[in-house]
Amino acid sequence: MSEEPTFERFLAAVRGTNPFRSHRITDVGGGEATVESIHKSAFTKLVRVVQDAAKEPISIGALLIGAPGVGKSHLLARLFQWAGEDRATVVYLHNILASPERMLRYVLNATVSDLAGHRGSDYTQSRLYTVLNRALIRTGALKGRKMMTGPREIEARKEALARLGAKIDPQSAVIPVLNAFLTGTSHASLGDASAEKRAQAAVLWLSGETLGPDEARLLDQAAGEDGLALADDAAVERVLHVLAHLCALAELPLVLCLDQIDNLDAEAVRALMSYAHALLDRAKHLVVIVSGVKQSMLSLRTGEVIPAAAWDRIAERILELHMVSPEEARAILEGRLHAALSGFEEKEIEELDAARKRDRLFPLGSAWLERRLDGVQELRPRDAILWARDRWEAQQDRLAAVGGKRWLKEWPDLDGSGPKPPAPKLEDVIDAEVKKKLVEGTTRRRLQQASLPPDEDNLASLTHHLLARCAGKGASTLLSVEHATAKKRGKAAPAHHLVAREKRADGVIVTTGVTFLCAPSGHGARLPLQRMVEDTKHTDKRILVTDEERRPLRLGGAGKAAYDALCKLGRQRFLHLHLDFAGHAELDSLVGLLGAARSHDLEIEHPRGQYRKVTEAEVLASFERQSLLLAHPLLRELLTEEIVKGGGDSTPPPAWDPQQTREHIMAELSWRLGLMAKELAQIFASRKKLHEKRFPEVWSHIKKTAQALHDEGHVHATATDDDLFVQLRGKK
């Protein structure tokens, strides 16, 4: 159980956490403290853009630019929080990577995945279900009915949506499937298992997936030889148009945020912006916000990566963020301090009250900040947060050295007395930052699985992006890798997504075909497997990669025959790699880190007090030093001849009772606005009187438990470097 806040517990909090550790937004849905006065004008303009698109049958493009660290993602987070107050439907898309031909389809997949959610099949809690019901109520299509839970009311909703759909989808291409989702979800909430399957099939079709005969029948449609799917980009656009119109009718206008698009390669940027241009030209009640570093975005424009016509449309409203004043920097720090210390202040701890009345910036110190701001006219919010992070760490060192009473008595310690640690090597600093950011990126996707849906083309694009930078370099056996283009009209689909050429130690060139398979049905797996079997002339080895956690391989009769034929080839000629979600997220995180470096948005501190950007070449060199690419089973298979040995996690489960751990986390959060998992682990270890050697085990246990609580909706966890910031749901 939780203990009452005391001065000793405040000291433990100072030792165990740092509210300034995170200097960038990684989760726009998080409850991180923001200051409304910062970039207020830009935020007001952004809100007005959304409101304009809601009122008029128009679509608006908005370009959000600024230097790295000025607060672009923070502004989008504020928009997300504003929208969550019953005002808009914001979909945040980050690190959007797919082949140019399938870019729009992947945007649709990620959008529908976000709207439908990923926590099991309870779609009644999804934003898509909310939008459909609100659209019926707000337009009066239900003639005043608001409580609709029984079969008769569900039928009324079905008829109402069909009538409404006749106006916004006269060809009845999308509304019947949305009706299958609406009624399927409603009947499933009454215990109808078959209805639940119908809702799931509807989500798959809306996402652009290919359905087999069984799933198609659930939607009262027939699947052809290639299955049932959206036929082309026009059909994909149509789904997005209908969704945008329904969101507007629900008075929750749809906003697509395409953040940090300058992290992508030129071809991906060109395709994404061309599709965004087309959506804005043809859709109604849609807002597309494109965000990126100003220098990088302007380079993409002047280099004609983004065509002039597309630029004019997506940059119809330009919002440029600038650096902040010293007064605004102080307000940012005060806001974070208030969020971190409010739980202690509410309990009126005498020592803390006295210190905070003397200086609202305690334990940083107003004198310290004035010294840092001496001669500074303007600065980035990121700079102020980094300064505060370093100052907090100095206070942690001082507290550890002299103890709580003396630390408070002698505070503020402005001169930072004490021996200075030797400056670390540049490579060591880069490696540490790279490793932390990779863990952060993987954990972020783990906490927001809907933002990274199972998608074959996305997996292929991520893998190609990484392998292409290794071909012919270092000790890698990889000579080249080719990404096969998507099927074109009149041409057969390629047998493999990727074709890699490797040079063995004996000089022999080996060609390997890699096929990614995320089909939701056995029907969808049949043709790709048959193409792999038939490819006897172009490849020496074939690799099948499946998402075994979310889309395990499903086989019908013909598919099983093809799979069995591949297995008979033996390990040297055929390999089936079973990828879990973590494997997908790790690929995404690796690519995202390279993109951040490319857009000049990855920084380290070296030497102490000086910040420099890390280049893409330096990130790649760090990958090699730390063998980070070789650690991934798929990448290793194509970069070296070594075989990855199996074997799962052999670490025994912790001896601590899981329910007690959950209660510990919930109790500690009950009177704090938020805690780092590391601080929760320190409190836990202290109460259990555990030896310090066991702390890594405790920390891992707390993080896993917090992630489970996040999935269940009890807490909100945000990835921060190699840690988690955990809050009770609903707390800000």
XYZ file of C-alpha atoms in Angstrom:
732
model
C 0.000 0.000 0.000
C 1.027 3.608 -0.510
C 2.588 5.642 2.250
C 1.647 9.253 2.939
C 3.948 11.795 1.242
C 6.730 12.920 3.549
C 9.912 14.936 3.168
C 11.866 11.680 3.001
C 9.644 10.485 0.200
C 10.160 13.788 -1.602
C 13.935 13.268 -1.328
C 13.493 9.757 -2.703
C 11.552 11.211 -5.632
C 14.330 13.708 -6.380
C 16.877 10.879 -6.285
C 14.835 8.507 -8.401
C 13.309 10.520 -11.220
C 13.901 13.544 -13.436
C 10.860 15.440 -14.782
C 13.083 16.997 -17.466
C 14.442 13.766 -18.824
C 12.084 13.842 -21.804
C 12.627 16.791 -24.134
C 10.507 15.600 -27.042
C 6.954 14.343 -27.476
C 6.756 10.671 -28.417
C 3.078 10.158 -27.640
C 0.600 12.903 -28.491
C -1.999 11.128 -26.384
C 0.090 11.420 -23.222
C -0.636 13.803 -20.396
C 2.697 15.620 -20.310
C 2.532 19.105 -18.840
C 2.212 21.918 -21.384
C 2.048 25.690 -21.046
C -0.880 27.200 -22.914
C 0.836 30.536 -23.472
C 3.678 28.939 -25.481
C 3.014 29.199 -29.233
C -0.525 30.323 -28.389
C -1.008 32.154 -31.681
C 0.005 29.123 -33.769
C -2.232 26.846 -31.713
C -5.192 29.220 -32.124
C -4.657 29.228 -35.912
C -4.479 25.442 -35.954
C -7.734 25.143 -34.034
C -9.352 27.605 -36.421
C -8.255 25.452 -39.385
C -10.006 22.435 -37.864
C -13.133 24.441 -37.082
C -13.260 25.868 -40.623
C -13.095 22.392 -42.157
C -15.890 21.247 -39.854
C -18.230 24.041 -40.902
C -17.642 24.134 -44.663
C -17.486 21.309 -47.259
C -13.804 21.963 -47.862
C -10.510 20.309 -46.990
C -7.540 22.272 -45.730
C -3.830 21.575 -45.738
C -1.655 23.025 -42.979
C 2.140 23.007 -42.882
C 3.758 23.120 -39.435
C 7.471 23.962 -39.588
C 10.246 25.184 -37.345
C 13.757 24.356 -36.195
C 14.378 21.107 -34.294
C 13.322 21.442 -30.679
C 11.016 24.471 -30.983
C 7.904 22.471 -30.027
C 6.190 21.153 -33.175
C 5.270 17.792 -31.681
C 4.257 19.520 -28.425
C 1.839 21.673 -30.426
C 0.353 18.572 -32.063
C 0.024 16.997 -28.611
C -1.932 20.041 -27.452
C -4.182 19.727 -30.512
C -4.743 16.051 -29.668
C -5.689 16.956 -26.088
C -8.000 19.735 -27.309
C -9.631 17.360 -29.788
C -10.169 14.769 -27.067
C -12.555 17.162 -25.344
C -15.330 16.219 -27.791
C -14.042 18.474 -30.570
C -12.294 16.525 -33.341
C -10.940 13.154 -34.467
C -7.163 13.440 -34.679
C -5.114 10.613 -36.158
C -1.384 10.953 -35.530
C 0.795 9.175 -38.113
C 4.547 9.027 -37.583
C 7.328 7.285 -39.542
C 4.985 6.323 -42.390
C 7.042 3.962 -44.533
C 5.791 1.901 -47.444
C 6.666 1.483 -51.094
C 5.551 4.512 -53.141
C 2.914 2.445 -54.959
C 1.242 1.400 -51.689
C 1.767 4.532 -49.633
C -1.886 5.623 -49.701
C -3.057 2.132 -48.790
C -0.733 2.096 -45.785
C -2.022 5.519 -44.659
C -5.545 4.077 -44.785
C -4.451 0.953 -42.888
C -2.825 3.009 -40.128
C -5.796 5.408 -39.962
C -8.461 2.710 -39.639
C -6.271 0.787 -37.191
C -6.058 3.920 -35.048
C -9.803 4.597 -35.229
C -10.829 0.998 -34.558
C -8.204 0.412 -31.882
C -6.274 -2.761 -31.129
C -7.350 -3.898 -27.663
C -9.095 -7.141 -28.513
C -12.392 -7.023 -30.398
C -14.387 -4.704 -28.136
C -15.040 -2.126 -30.805
C -17.696 -0.411 -28.665
C -14.814 1.528 -27.087
C -13.348 2.589 -30.448
C -13.469 6.059 -31.915
C -14.938 4.652 -35.139
C -17.971 3.286 -33.268
C -18.400 6.620 -31.483
C -18.240 8.598 -34.735
C -20.895 6.464 -36.457
C -23.364 6.722 -33.572
C -22.785 10.443 -33.102
C -23.262 11.099 -36.823
C -26.682 9.419 -36.661
C -27.707 11.365 -33.559
C -26.347 14.788 -34.565
C -27.937 14.657 -38.035
C -31.293 13.576 -36.617
C -31.213 10.381 -38.681
C -32.414 8.433 -35.632
C -35.327 10.795 -34.994
C -34.324 11.536 -31.438
C -33.336 8.014 -30.377
C -30.306 8.150 -28.114
C -30.411 4.951 -26.059
C -29.985 2.135 -28.562
C -29.007 -1.181 -27.014
C -31.589 -3.793 -28.034
C -32.021 -5.639 -31.388
C -34.828 -3.290 -32.494
C -32.685 -0.219 -31.798
C -29.730 -1.781 -33.631
C -31.926 -2.355 -36.686
C -33.027 1.287 -36.472
C -29.405 2.370 -36.526
C -28.719 0.175 -39.546
C -31.572 1.740 -41.493
C -30.582 5.246 -40.412
C -26.970 4.789 -41.536
C -28.142 3.430 -44.887
C -30.326 6.525 -45.409
C -27.501 8.827 -44.381
C -25.079 6.935 -46.588
C -27.207 7.496 -49.666
C -26.181 11.154 -49.492
C -22.455 10.811 -48.822
C -21.799 7.480 -50.547
C -24.325 7.287 -53.412
C -22.517 4.328 -54.995
C -22.881 2.348 -51.730
C -19.217 1.381 -51.899
C -18.329 2.014 -48.246
C -21.463 2.546 -46.143
C -22.638 -1.109 -46.284
C -19.316 -2.186 -44.773
C -19.487 0.524 -42.121
C -22.999 -0.719 -41.365
C -21.607 -4.237 -40.961
C -19.140 -2.809 -38.460
C -21.812 -0.820 -36.604
C -24.364 -3.616 -36.345
C -21.736 -6.314 -35.826
C -20.212 -4.401 -32.941
C -23.614 -3.700 -31.417
C -24.793 -7.321 -31.619
C -21.411 -8.537 -30.343
C -21.906 -6.413 -27.224
C -25.032 -8.497 -26.604
C -23.006 -11.725 -26.778
C -23.324 -12.661 -30.474
C -19.964 -14.241 -31.441
C -20.747 -14.374 -35.173
C -21.520 -10.648 -35.135
C -18.099 -10.006 -33.629
C -16.505 -11.760 -36.613
C -18.567 -9.595 -38.962
C -17.250 -6.427 -37.307
C -13.693 -7.744 -37.562
C -14.138 -8.496 -41.268
C -15.461 -4.968 -41.816
C -12.389 -3.445 -40.142
C -10.094 -5.575 -42.318
C -11.837 -4.463 -45.525
C -11.869 -0.810 -44.475
C -8.131 -1.100 -43.747
C -7.428 -2.207 -47.309
C -6.802 -5.865 -46.433
C -7.696 -8.774 -48.734
C -10.538 -10.964 -47.486
C -11.104 -14.608 -48.316
C -14.485 -16.166 -49.176
C -15.499 -16.762 -45.544
C -14.788 -13.176 -44.458
C -16.402 -11.770 -47.617
C -19.634 -13.672 -46.919
C -19.818 -12.009 -43.518
C -20.125 -8.720 -45.434
C -22.674 -10.204 -47.868
C -20.130 -10.064 -50.676
C -18.242 -12.594 -52.794
C -14.475 -12.986 -53.048
C -12.970 -13.590 -56.478
C -9.836 -15.554 -57.296
C -7.644 -12.855 -55.732
C -9.980 -12.293 -52.777
C -12.081 -9.277 -51.850
C -10.242 -5.986 -51.412
C -10.259 -2.320 -52.355
C -9.533 -2.403 -56.065
C -7.273 0.629 -56.475
C -6.183 3.984 -55.062
C -9.525 5.543 -56.024
C -11.294 3.001 -53.810
C -8.850 3.687 -50.985
C -9.508 7.416 -51.313
C -13.230 6.772 -51.239
C -13.014 5.137 -47.814
C -11.079 8.108 -46.443
C -13.572 10.545 -48.015
C -16.548 8.788 -46.404
C -14.827 8.599 -43.020
C -14.008 12.323 -43.173
C -17.592 13.206 -44.071
C -19.021 11.080 -41.262
C -16.628 12.642 -38.764
C -17.870 16.065 -39.833
C -21.514 15.000 -39.441
C -20.614 13.776 -35.958
C -19.138 17.242 -35.296
C -15.757 15.568 -34.785
C -13.859 16.619 -37.953
C -11.126 14.267 -39.145
C -7.553 15.542 -38.831
C -4.628 13.553 -40.241
C -1.305 14.596 -38.679
C 1.668 13.497 -40.784
C 4.502 14.266 -38.377
C 8.230 14.419 -39.227
C 7.705 13.452 -42.872
C 11.171 14.848 -43.631
C 12.542 11.730 -41.915
C 11.543 9.721 -44.991
C 13.494 9.062 -48.169
C 12.814 11.302 -51.163
C 10.643 8.764 -53.018
C 8.503 8.133 -49.952
C 8.063 11.884 -49.345
C 7.106 12.467 -52.982
C 4.505 9.687 -52.925
C 3.054 10.683 -49.558
C 2.725 14.344 -50.508
C 1.178 13.508 -53.883
C -1.457 11.414 -52.158
C -2.035 14.122 -49.544
C -2.528 16.591 -52.398
C -5.098 14.324 -54.056
C -6.976 13.754 -50.799
C -7.215 17.466 -50.105
C -8.425 18.191 -53.636
C -11.195 15.608 -53.591
C -12.279 15.130 -49.968
C -14.583 17.273 -47.864
C -14.270 18.230 -44.196
C -10.708 16.922 -43.945
C -7.627 18.551 -42.429
C -4.151 17.271 -43.284
C -1.353 18.668 -41.121
C 2.167 18.075 -42.395
C 4.939 18.682 -39.864
C 8.698 18.803 -40.291
C 11.939 20.668 -39.693
C 11.875 23.940 -41.630
C 15.289 23.534 -43.264
C 14.543 19.985 -44.388
C 11.063 20.822 -45.673
C 12.321 23.783 -47.684
C 15.055 21.589 -49.160
C 12.416 19.078 -50.232
C 10.510 21.902 -51.898
C 13.460 23.549 -53.678
C 14.728 20.127 -54.784
C 11.264 19.458 -56.259
C 10.874 16.316 -54.170
C 7.566 17.915 -53.221
C 6.048 19.278 -56.477
C 4.954 22.900 -56.515
C 1.261 22.031 -56.862
C 1.369 19.632 -53.912
C 3.276 22.169 -51.810
C 0.716 24.887 -52.499
C -2.093 22.591 -51.386
C -0.548 21.099 -48.249
C 0.874 24.497 -47.273
C -2.393 26.367 -47.762
C -1.981 27.493 -44.149
C 1.616 27.791 -42.924
C 2.346 27.804 -39.211
C 5.962 28.461 -38.368
C 7.118 28.029 -34.796
C 9.948 30.185 -33.529
C 12.139 30.133 -30.481
C 10.722 31.318 -27.160
C 11.603 34.194 -24.848
C 13.395 33.725 -21.511
C 10.104 34.385 -19.716
C 8.401 31.633 -21.711
C 11.302 29.280 -21.002
C 10.807 29.864 -17.286
C 7.098 29.141 -17.632
C 7.890 25.791 -19.292
C 10.143 24.792 -16.403
C 7.629 25.945 -13.794
C 4.919 23.907 -15.523
C 6.944 20.723 -15.374
C 7.959 21.321 -11.782
C 4.344 21.848 -10.767
C 3.328 18.590 -12.479
C 6.148 16.709 -10.746
C 5.715 18.170 -7.262
C 1.986 18.813 -6.910
C 1.376 15.510 -5.131
C 3.823 16.547 -2.413
C 2.644 20.158 -2.270
C -0.965 19.098 -1.694
C 0.130 17.359 1.504
C 1.783 20.560 2.777
C 5.162 19.092 3.620
C 6.778 21.790 5.742
C 10.293 21.657 4.306
C 9.062 21.610 0.706
C 6.518 24.371 1.278
C 9.182 26.648 2.714
C 11.576 26.019 -0.172
C 8.899 26.484 -2.854
C 7.631 29.726 -1.285
C 11.167 31.032 -1.311
C 11.735 30.016 -4.933
C 9.094 28.645 -7.323
C 11.881 27.020 -9.334
C 13.059 24.898 -6.425
C 14.957 22.571 -6.689
C 16.373 24.122 -9.878
C 16.654 27.687 -8.609
C 15.802 31.070 -10.121
C 19.385 32.280 -9.709
C 20.616 29.268 -11.678
C 18.193 29.989 -14.525
C 19.065 33.697 -14.601
C 22.697 32.780 -14.936
C 21.945 30.390 -17.815
C 19.797 33.011 -19.539
C 22.303 35.838 -19.150
C 22.549 37.549 -22.533
C 20.062 35.144 -24.165
C 17.327 36.853 -26.171
C 15.536 33.698 -27.348
C 16.024 29.953 -27.182
C 14.431 26.631 -28.078
C 12.125 25.002 -25.514
C 14.308 21.906 -25.893
C 17.360 23.882 -24.724
C 15.617 25.026 -21.550
C 14.481 21.474 -20.777
C 17.981 20.089 -21.371
C 19.465 22.696 -19.034
C 16.904 21.749 -16.391
C 17.656 18.063 -16.882
C 21.361 18.692 -16.225
C 20.597 20.909 -13.232
C 18.310 18.257 -11.720
C 21.041 15.638 -12.177
C 23.491 17.946 -10.394
C 21.030 18.189 -7.505
C 20.763 14.408 -7.448
C 24.560 14.142 -7.182
C 24.651 16.755 -4.411
C 21.837 15.032 -2.507
C 23.617 11.676 -2.728
C 26.868 13.227 -1.504
C 25.681 15.201 1.544
C 22.234 13.859 2.478
C 18.820 15.495 2.542
C 19.139 17.886 5.488
C 22.459 19.371 4.462
C 21.400 19.509 0.797
C 18.345 21.579 1.663
C 20.252 23.779 4.138
C 23.015 24.635 1.651
C 20.715 24.880 -1.397
C 21.181 26.445 -3.899
C 24.562 25.034 -4.833
C 25.206 27.201 -7.869
C 28.876 26.582 -8.373
C 28.418 22.828 -8.767
C 31.316 22.208 -6.435
C 32.947 18.812 -6.459
C 35.149 16.928 -8.884
C 34.024 16.896 -12.492
C 33.801 13.460 -14.117
C 36.052 12.912 -17.125
C 34.443 13.703 -20.452
C 33.222 10.528 -22.171
C 34.313 9.666 -25.698
C 32.119 10.933 -28.517
C 31.442 7.405 -29.778
C 30.335 6.281 -26.317
C 27.885 9.182 -26.030
C 26.447 8.455 -29.484
C 26.137 4.736 -28.728
C 24.327 5.391 -25.448
C 21.870 7.814 -27.091
C 21.243 5.455 -30.012
C 20.543 2.528 -27.703
C 18.169 4.577 -25.521
C 16.252 5.938 -28.504
C 15.896 2.483 -30.035
C 14.393 1.173 -26.805
C 12.132 4.225 -26.654
C 10.923 3.778 -30.230
C 10.219 0.074 -29.786
C 8.413 0.636 -26.486
C 6.371 3.492 -27.949
C 5.029 1.215 -30.670
C 4.426 -1.504 -28.090
C 2.246 0.898 -26.096
C 0.432 2.116 -29.223
C 0.136 -1.027 -31.319
C -2.631 0.433 -33.453
C -0.099 2.941 -34.849
C 1.916 0.097 -36.442
C -0.590 -2.316 -37.998
C 0.545 -5.667 -39.442
C 1.381 -4.809 -43.045
C 3.480 -6.738 -45.533
C 4.609 -3.752 -47.551
C 5.584 -1.777 -44.460
C 7.709 -4.686 -43.213
C 9.331 -5.042 -46.636
C 10.016 -1.304 -46.888
C 11.544 -1.125 -43.410
C 13.776 -4.130 -44.083
C 14.875 -2.818 -47.484
C 15.623 0.611 -46.011
C 18.056 -0.929 -43.525
C 19.636 -3.554 -45.782
C 20.263 -1.097 -48.617
C 22.567 0.894 -46.339
C 24.646 -2.202 -45.561
C 25.031 -3.731 -49.028
C 28.675 -4.062 -50.033
C 29.945 -2.503 -46.801
C 31.926 -3.793 -43.847
C 31.952 -7.488 -43.077
C 28.444 -8.013 -44.442
C 27.953 -10.811 -46.974
C 25.173 -8.754 -48.614
C 26.023 -7.407 -52.069
C 22.682 -5.890 -53.080
C 18.986 -5.913 -52.224
C 16.093 -5.086 -54.537
C 12.570 -4.110 -53.492
C 10.094 -5.533 -55.994
C 7.377 -3.084 -56.975
C 3.732 -3.781 -56.318
C 1.635 -5.558 -58.920
C 0.825 -3.423 -61.910
C -2.164 -3.849 -64.155
C -1.549 -6.596 -66.685
C 1.546 -7.925 -64.933
C 1.892 -10.831 -62.534
C 2.670 -10.092 -58.915
C 6.336 -10.635 -57.995
C 7.210 -13.857 -56.192
C 9.032 -11.994 -53.424
C 8.991 -8.561 -51.825
C 12.799 -8.448 -51.593
C 15.550 -10.150 -53.571
C 18.989 -10.137 -51.916
C 22.336 -11.218 -53.342
C 24.979 -12.508 -50.912
C 28.560 -13.647 -51.433
C 29.517 -16.722 -49.463
C 32.949 -17.278 -47.974
C 33.799 -19.586 -50.905
C 32.961 -16.833 -53.385
C 29.661 -18.287 -54.568
C 26.855 -15.758 -55.115
C 23.574 -16.777 -53.460
C 20.257 -15.121 -54.330
C 17.583 -15.055 -51.627
C 13.944 -14.129 -52.066
C 12.121 -12.723 -49.036
C 8.315 -12.784 -48.839
C 6.347 -11.084 -46.053
C 2.923 -12.504 -45.300
C 0.345 -10.815 -43.029
C -2.793 -12.222 -44.631
C -5.819 -12.316 -42.315
C -7.126 -15.508 -43.963
C -5.945 -18.749 -45.479
C -7.209 -17.539 -48.840
C -4.879 -14.567 -48.698
C -1.867 -16.797 -47.995
C -2.480 -19.199 -50.869
C -1.247 -17.200 -53.844
C 1.932 -15.783 -52.227
C 2.952 -19.275 -51.107
C 2.251 -20.741 -54.515
C 4.359 -18.032 -56.168
C 7.198 -18.894 -53.801
C 6.968 -22.580 -54.760
C 6.964 -21.770 -58.482
C 10.020 -19.490 -58.242
C 12.651 -22.124 -59.056
C 14.833 -20.137 -61.458
C 15.474 -16.748 -59.841
C 16.437 -17.609 -56.255
C 18.636 -20.149 -54.503
C 16.918 -19.677 -51.158
C 13.478 -18.510 -50.073
C 12.555 -16.849 -46.760
C 8.986 -16.499 -45.528
C 8.423 -13.872 -42.803
C 5.133 -13.883 -40.887
C 3.757 -11.823 -38.004
C 3.079 -14.698 -35.646
C 1.848 -12.526 -32.797
C -0.942 -10.647 -34.569
C -1.402 -12.449 -37.910
C -0.259 -16.064 -37.486
C -0.032 -18.012 -40.727
C -3.432 -19.436 -41.648
C -3.559 -22.137 -44.295
C -6.341 -23.588 -46.381
C -5.931 -26.756 -48.430
C -4.018 -25.235 -51.361
C -1.969 -23.002 -49.083
C -0.949 -25.930 -46.872
C 0.132 -27.933 -49.925
C 2.333 -25.028 -51.076
C 3.774 -24.522 -47.582
C 4.555 -28.230 -47.232
C 6.324 -28.149 -50.598
C 8.507 -25.273 -49.391
C 9.346 -27.064 -46.143
C 10.545 -30.108 -48.102
C 13.269 -27.936 -49.641
C 15.167 -28.051 -46.324
C 16.744 -25.381 -44.095
C 19.396 -24.423 -46.642
C 16.807 -23.531 -49.286
C 13.759 -22.449 -47.268
C 13.385 -20.665 -43.944
C 10.218 -19.567 -42.157
C 10.955 -16.704 -39.742
C 8.251 -16.141 -37.132
C 8.333 -12.438 -36.299
C 6.617 -11.071 -33.198
C 5.409 -7.501 -32.734
C 8.657 -6.522 -31.020
C 10.556 -7.598 -34.144
C 8.362 -5.351 -36.316
C 8.644 -2.449 -33.882
C 12.425 -2.812 -33.715
C 12.717 -2.467 -37.502
C 10.508 0.625 -37.321
C 12.609 2.107 -34.507
C 15.887 1.530 -36.369
C 14.554 3.260 -39.479
C 13.009 6.069 -37.431
C 16.329 6.815 -35.767
C 18.083 7.085 -39.137
C 15.327 9.422 -40.302
C 15.649 11.639 -37.241
C 19.373 11.997 -37.919
C 18.727 12.756 -41.594
C 16.360 15.593 -40.707
C 18.848 17.009 -38.160
C 16.568 16.140 -35.256
C 18.854 13.835 -33.259
C 21.121 15.582 -30.766
C 23.617 14.645 -28.076
C 25.475 16.579 -25.421
C 29.235 16.530 -26.057
C 31.208 17.929 -24.426
C 29.116 18.632 -21.316
C 26.925 21.683 -21.822
C 27.288 21.714 -25.619
C 24.786 20.098 -27.958
C 25.545 18.771 -31.419
C 23.548 16.972 -34.085
C 24.236 13.325 -34.833
C 24.541 12.518 -38.546
C 22.996 9.554 -40.332
C 26.489 8.171 -40.976
C 27.273 8.349 -37.260
C 24.067 6.456 -36.448
C 24.958 3.733 -38.958
C 28.451 3.498 -37.477
C 26.878 3.111 -34.032
C 24.615 0.354 -35.344
C 27.720 -1.487 -36.534
C 29.717 -0.955 -33.321
C 26.854 -2.270 -31.205
C 25.848 -5.021 -33.688
C 22.294 -3.695 -33.509
C 21.308 -4.840 -37.010
C 22.821 -8.277 -36.485
C 20.770 -8.619 -33.306
C 17.581 -8.721 -35.399
C 16.896 -12.277 -36.664
C 15.743 -11.248 -40.149
C 18.508 -8.716 -40.771
C 21.134 -11.117 -39.440
C 19.948 -13.813 -41.823
C 20.687 -11.547 -44.797
C 23.841 -9.851 -43.487
C 25.780 -12.904 -42.375
C 25.922 -16.624 -42.968
C 25.549 -17.378 -39.280
C 22.348 -19.143 -38.288
C 20.389 -17.602 -35.469
C 19.898 -20.217 -32.784
C 16.443 -20.461 -31.282
C 15.526 -20.425 -27.636
C 13.184 -18.085 -25.875
C 13.611 -16.074 -22.758
C 15.149 -18.388 -20.145
C 14.877 -15.855 -17.331
C 12.699 -17.315 -14.573
C 9.557 -15.369 -13.731
C 9.879 -12.951 -10.789
C 8.953 -14.205 -7.347
C 6.768 -11.185 -6.641
C 3.023 -11.482 -6.709
C 1.746 -9.784 -9.915
C -1.385 -8.477 -8.213
C 0.654 -6.867 -5.433
C 2.841 -5.193 -8.055
C -0.220 -3.802 -9.812
C -1.580 -2.522 -6.509
C 1.800 -0.920 -5.747
C 1.775 0.991 -9.037
C -1.843 2.127 -8.736
C -1.405 3.215 -5.104
C 1.710 5.280 -5.824
C 0.012 6.981 -8.766
C -3.090 7.791 -6.739
C -1.521 10.954 -5.288
C 1.083 11.798 -7.954
C 0.529 13.244 -11.421
C 2.963 10.706 -12.765
C 6.046 8.622 -11.988
C 8.859 7.086 -13.942
C 8.897 3.292 -13.841
C 12.417 3.544 -12.438
C 11.155 5.508 -9.427
C 8.318 3.016 -8.930
C 10.939 0.253 -9.021
C 13.126 2.029 -6.453
C 10.199 2.376 -4.044
C 9.259 -1.254 -4.638
C 12.823 -2.499 -4.061
C 13.166 -0.412 -0.915
C 9.974 -1.827 0.587
C 11.029 -5.374 -0.264
C 14.535 -4.697 1.105
C 16.064 -6.147 -2.058
C 19.780 -6.113 -2.782
C 20.823 -3.474 -5.320
C 22.056 -6.219 -7.669
C 18.415 -7.188 -8.199
C 17.330 -3.697 -9.244
C 17.503 -4.358 -13.038
C 15.180 -7.318 -12.493
C 12.799 -5.188 -10.421
C 12.816 -2.374 -12.969
C 12.021 -4.770 -15.812
C 9.211 -6.310 -13.754
C 7.678 -2.895 -13.016
C 7.861 -1.848 -16.678
C 6.162 -5.024 -17.870
C 3.415 -4.625 -15.280
C 2.917 -0.969 -16.221
C 2.645 -1.927 -19.892
C -0.046 -4.475 -19.006
C -1.952 -1.841 -17.012
C -1.632 0.503 -20.000
C -3.086 -2.142 -22.346
C -6.008 -2.642 -19.984
C -6.697 1.092 -19.887
C -5.923 1.650 -16.192
C -2.828 3.822 -16.713
C -1.231 5.755 -19.528
C 2.432 4.907 -20.132
C 4.732 6.971 -22.336
C 8.086 5.730 -23.624
C 10.969 7.941 -22.470
C 14.435 6.750 -23.458
C 14.767 3.318 -21.839
C 12.075 4.029 -19.231
C 8.330 4.667 -18.952
C 6.458 7.678 -17.600
C 3.285 6.316 -16.001
C 0.069 8.207 -15.122
C -3.400 7.237 -14.035
C -5.876 7.470 -16.916
C -7.581 10.834 -17.007
C -4.846 12.655 -15.070
C -3.086 15.563 -16.789
